[in-house]
Amino acid sequence: MAAALFLFAALAIAEPEAPATSAETDAALFDAAVGCAAYHVYSASTSAPGGEPAKQSEDKAIMFLLASYAKMPQDKPEEAEAKIEETVKGLFEDAETVEAEKHKSEIDQLKQVCIAFEPTAMKIVEDAGYTDQK
């Protein structure tokens, strides 16, 4: 699961020169935003409740969710939310079924991709006029 998310996000980052209106680019950006929102929901869920890392992950999950709304192929926010929930569930299942070191490595890779994708996602949110999320 984490490896698949890593690939979606990496694809979106690798093609910054693609036209912003391209359906394929928007689909990749949507998948990357959903994957990163799911990563941050997972991260917040596995952090100490109420702690600063959990709060930061919650804030970033919201920002990536807004980016996914801006790039979703159809105006159906419930579908984006369902995809995020399914992805988070998959990350938790991976934590139980994948070798611990491999899962940790995949989560670390996903974290790095989401860090690299964050400025693009923030610009998507700003360009969509949703908010001044940070």
PDB file of C-alpha atoms in Angstrom:
ATOM      1  CA  MET A   1       0.000   0.000   0.000  1.00  0.00           C
ATOM      2  CA  ALA A   2       2.648   2.534   0.994  1.00  0.00           C
ATOM      3  CA  ALA A   3       4.729   1.652  -2.052  1.00  0.00           C
ATOM      4  CA  ALA A   4       1.781   2.371  -4.344  1.00  0.00           C
ATOM      5  CA  LEU A   5       1.162   5.728  -2.672  1.00  0.00           C
ATOM      6  CA  PHE A   6       4.849   6.529  -3.009  1.00  0.00           C
ATOM      7  CA  LEU A   7       4.638   5.940  -6.760  1.00  0.00           C
ATOM      8  CA  PHE A   8       1.542   8.126  -7.211  1.00  0.00           C
ATOM      9  CA  ALA A   9       3.078  11.005  -5.313  1.00  0.00           C
ATOM     10  CA  ALA A  10       6.437  10.619  -7.040  1.00  0.00           C
ATOM     11  CA  LEU A  11       4.726  10.742 -10.429  1.00  0.00           C
ATOM     12  CA  ALA A  12       2.975  13.979  -9.530  1.00  0.00           C
ATOM     13  CA  ILE A  13       6.233  15.539  -8.351  1.00  0.00           C
ATOM     14  CA  ALA A  14       8.215  14.316 -11.355  1.00  0.00           C
ATOM     15  CA  GLU A  15       6.003  16.140 -13.871  1.00  0.00           C
ATOM     16  CA  PRO A  16       5.904  19.755 -12.650  1.00  0.00           C
ATOM     17  CA  GLU A  17       6.187  21.062 -16.229  1.00  0.00           C
ATOM     18  CA  ALA A  18       3.026  19.299 -17.413  1.00  0.00           C
ATOM     19  CA  PRO A  19       0.085  21.554 -18.254  1.00  0.00           C
ATOM     20  CA  ALA A  20      -2.036  22.252 -15.190  1.00  0.00           C
ATOM     21  CA  THR A  21      -5.217  21.477 -17.117  1.00  0.00           C
ATOM     22  CA  SER A  22      -4.103  18.045 -18.313  1.00  0.00           C
ATOM     23  CA  ALA A  23      -6.534  15.373 -17.140  1.00  0.00           C
ATOM     24  CA  GLU A  24      -3.671  12.928 -16.578  1.00  0.00           C
ATOM     25  CA  THR A  25      -1.709  15.460 -14.553  1.00  0.00           C
ATOM     26  CA  ASP A  26      -4.780  16.348 -12.501  1.00  0.00           C
ATOM     27  CA  ALA A  27      -5.426  12.643 -11.863  1.00  0.00           C
ATOM     28  CA  ALA A  28      -1.824  12.160 -10.691  1.00  0.00           C
ATOM     29  CA  LEU A  29      -2.047  15.249  -8.492  1.00  0.00           C
ATOM     30  CA  PHE A  30      -5.359  13.989  -7.060  1.00  0.00           C
ATOM     31  CA  ASP A  31      -3.849  10.579  -6.279  1.00  0.00           C
ATOM     32  CA  ALA A  32      -0.781  12.203  -4.729  1.00  0.00           C
ATOM     33  CA  ALA A  33      -2.914  14.549  -2.606  1.00  0.00           C
ATOM     34  CA  VAL A  34      -5.106  11.648  -1.456  1.00  0.00           C
ATOM     35  CA  GLY A  35      -2.022   9.559  -0.660  1.00  0.00           C
ATOM     36  CA  CYS A  36      -0.416  12.340   1.331  1.00  0.00           C
ATOM     37  CA  ALA A  37      -3.656  13.143   3.158  1.00  0.00           C
ATOM     38  CA  ALA A  38      -3.876   9.454   4.076  1.00  0.00           C
ATOM     39  CA  TYR A  39      -0.228   9.412   5.182  1.00  0.00           C
ATOM     40  CA  HIS A  40      -0.859  12.368   7.497  1.00  0.00           C
ATOM     41  CA  VAL A  41      -4.054  10.844   8.918  1.00  0.00           C
ATOM     42  CA  TYR A  42      -2.063   7.651   9.571  1.00  0.00           C
ATOM     43  CA  SER A  43       0.793   9.661  11.081  1.00  0.00           C
ATOM     44  CA  ALA A  44      -1.560  11.609  13.355  1.00  0.00           C
ATOM     45  CA  SER A  45      -3.225   8.356  14.413  1.00  0.00           C
ATOM     46  CA  THR A  46       0.092   6.793  15.361  1.00  0.00           C
ATOM     47  CA  SER A  47       1.405   9.876  17.187  1.00  0.00           C
ATOM     48  CA  ALA A  48       0.812  10.752  20.829  1.00  0.00           C
ATOM     49  CA  PRO A  49      -2.687  12.257  21.069  1.00  0.00           C
ATOM     50  CA  GLY A  50      -2.663  16.019  21.490  1.00  0.00           C
ATOM     51  CA  GLY A  51       1.059  16.272  20.806  1.00  0.00           C
ATOM     52  CA  GLU A  52       2.600  18.702  18.349  1.00  0.00           C
ATOM     53  CA  PRO A  53       3.455  15.999  15.739  1.00  0.00           C
ATOM     54  CA  ALA A  54      -0.173  14.829  15.762  1.00  0.00           C
ATOM     55  CA  LYS A  55      -1.458  18.401  15.397  1.00  0.00           C
ATOM     56  CA  GLN A  56       0.933  19.123  12.520  1.00  0.00           C
ATOM     57  CA  SER A  57      -0.125  15.927  10.751  1.00  0.00           C
ATOM     58  CA  GLU A  58      -3.800  16.821  11.210  1.00  0.00           C
ATOM     59  CA  ASP A  59      -3.213  20.280   9.708  1.00  0.00           C
ATOM     60  CA  LYS A  60      -1.314  18.811   6.768  1.00  0.00           C
ATOM     61  CA  ALA A  61      -3.975  16.143   6.227  1.00  0.00           C
ATOM     62  CA  ILE A  62      -6.537  18.948   5.862  1.00  0.00           C
ATOM     63  CA  MET A  63      -4.333  20.823   3.404  1.00  0.00           C
ATOM     64  CA  PHE A  64      -3.793  17.692   1.277  1.00  0.00           C
ATOM     65  CA  LEU A  65      -7.537  16.932   1.461  1.00  0.00           C
ATOM     66  CA  LEU A  66      -8.258  20.405   0.071  1.00  0.00           C
ATOM     67  CA  ALA A  67      -5.703  19.818  -2.692  1.00  0.00           C
ATOM     68  CA  SER A  68      -7.435  16.541  -3.549  1.00  0.00           C
ATOM     69  CA  TYR A  69     -10.766  18.395  -3.778  1.00  0.00           C
ATOM     70  CA  ALA A  70      -9.199  20.857  -6.213  1.00  0.00           C
ATOM     71  CA  LYS A  71      -7.862  18.092  -8.469  1.00  0.00           C
ATOM     72  CA  MET A  72     -10.592  15.459  -8.221  1.00  0.00           C
ATOM     73  CA  PRO A  73     -11.895  14.331 -11.597  1.00  0.00           C
ATOM     74  CA  GLN A  74     -15.511  14.935 -10.537  1.00  0.00           C
ATOM     75  CA  ASP A  75     -17.006  17.202  -7.912  1.00  0.00           C
ATOM     76  CA  LYS A  76     -17.653  14.423  -5.403  1.00  0.00           C
ATOM     77  CA  PRO A  77     -15.807  15.176  -2.147  1.00  0.00           C
ATOM     78  CA  GLU A  78     -17.256  12.079  -0.489  1.00  0.00           C
ATOM     79  CA  GLU A  79     -15.362   9.936  -3.017  1.00  0.00           C
ATOM     80  CA  ALA A  80     -12.058  11.617  -2.114  1.00  0.00           C
ATOM     81  CA  GLU A  81     -12.799  11.127   1.577  1.00  0.00           C
ATOM     82  CA  ALA A  82     -13.706   7.464   1.028  1.00  0.00           C
ATOM     83  CA  LYS A  83     -10.475   6.916  -0.915  1.00  0.00           C
ATOM     84  CA  ILE A  84      -8.484   8.499   1.919  1.00  0.00           C
ATOM     85  CA  GLU A  85     -10.239   6.291   4.489  1.00  0.00           C
ATOM     86  CA  GLU A  86      -9.568   3.193   2.378  1.00  0.00           C
ATOM     87  CA  THR A  87      -5.914   4.167   2.022  1.00  0.00           C
ATOM     88  CA  VAL A  88      -5.500   4.796   5.757  1.00  0.00           C
ATOM     89  CA  LYS A  89      -7.052   1.394   6.432  1.00  0.00           C
ATOM     90  CA  GLY A  90      -4.560  -0.125   3.994  1.00  0.00           C
ATOM     91  CA  LEU A  91      -1.645   1.541   5.784  1.00  0.00           C
ATOM     92  CA  PHE A  92      -2.811   0.089   9.104  1.00  0.00           C
ATOM     93  CA  GLU A  93      -3.237  -3.341   7.486  1.00  0.00           C
ATOM     94  CA  ASP A  94       0.282  -3.075   6.090  1.00  0.00           C
ATOM     95  CA  ALA A  95       1.563  -2.321   9.581  1.00  0.00           C
ATOM     96  CA  GLU A  96       0.151  -5.703  10.640  1.00  0.00           C
ATOM     97  CA  THR A  97       1.012  -7.791   7.576  1.00  0.00           C
ATOM     98  CA  VAL A  98       4.246  -6.380   6.129  1.00  0.00           C
ATOM     99  CA  GLU A  99       7.614  -6.956   7.749  1.00  0.00           C
ATOM    100  CA  ALA A 100       8.118  -4.155  10.290  1.00  0.00           C
ATOM    101  CA  GLU A 101      11.346  -2.815   8.776  1.00  0.00           C
ATOM    102  CA  LYS A 102       9.900  -2.836   5.261  1.00  0.00           C
ATOM    103  CA  HIS A 103       6.740  -1.052   6.433  1.00  0.00           C
ATOM    104  CA  LYS A 104       8.806   1.546   8.300  1.00  0.00           C
ATOM    105  CA  SER A 105      10.963   2.087   5.215  1.00  0.00           C
ATOM    106  CA  GLU A 106       7.921   2.512   2.964  1.00  0.00           C
ATOM    107  CA  ILE A 107       6.305   4.942   5.416  1.00  0.00           C
ATOM    108  CA  ASP A 108       9.563   6.913   5.602  1.00  0.00           C
ATOM    109  CA  GLN A 109       9.705   7.063   1.783  1.00  0.00           C
ATOM    110  CA  LEU A 110       6.092   8.192   1.639  1.00  0.00           C
ATOM    111  CA  LYS A 111       6.848  10.859   4.245  1.00  0.00           C
ATOM    112  CA  GLN A 112       9.734  12.202   2.135  1.00  0.00           C
ATOM    113  CA  VAL A 113       7.608  12.273  -1.008  1.00  0.00           C
ATOM    114  CA  CYS A 114       4.840  14.107   0.848  1.00  0.00           C
ATOM    115  CA  ILE A 115       7.355  16.627   2.132  1.00  0.00           C
ATOM    116  CA  ALA A 116       8.538  17.207  -1.452  1.00  0.00           C
ATOM    117  CA  PHE A 117       4.936  17.400  -2.738  1.00  0.00           C
ATOM    118  CA  GLU A 118       3.766  19.793  -0.009  1.00  0.00           C
ATOM    119  CA  PRO A 119       4.698  23.073  -1.777  1.00  0.00           C
ATOM    120  CA  THR A 120       2.835  21.927  -4.902  1.00  0.00           C
ATOM    121  CA  ALA A 121      -0.194  20.918  -2.838  1.00  0.00           C
ATOM    122  CA  MET A 122      -0.159  24.272  -1.022  1.00  0.00           C
ATOM    123  CA  LYS A 123      -0.108  26.082  -4.366  1.00  0.00           C
ATOM    124  CA  ILE A 124      -3.021  23.932  -5.596  1.00  0.00           C
ATOM    125  CA  VAL A 125      -5.009  24.909  -2.484  1.00  0.00           C
ATOM    126  CA  GLU A 126      -4.129  28.604  -2.887  1.00  0.00           C
ATOM    127  CA  ASP A 127      -4.921  28.597  -6.613  1.00  0.00           C
ATOM    128  CA  ALA A 128      -8.281  26.960  -5.889  1.00  0.00           C
ATOM    129  CA  GLY A 129      -9.025  29.778  -3.430  1.00  0.00           C
ATOM    130  CA  TYR A 130      -9.869  27.380  -0.621  1.00  0.00           C
ATOM    131  CA  THR A 131      -7.822  28.832   2.230  1.00  0.00           C
ATOM    132  CA  ASP A 132      -4.482  30.068   3.466  1.00  0.00           C
ATOM    133  CA  GLN A 133      -3.552  26.630   4.879  1.00  0.00           C
ATOM    134  CA  LYS A 134       0.065  26.258   5.908  1.00  0.00           C
TER     135      LYS A 134
END
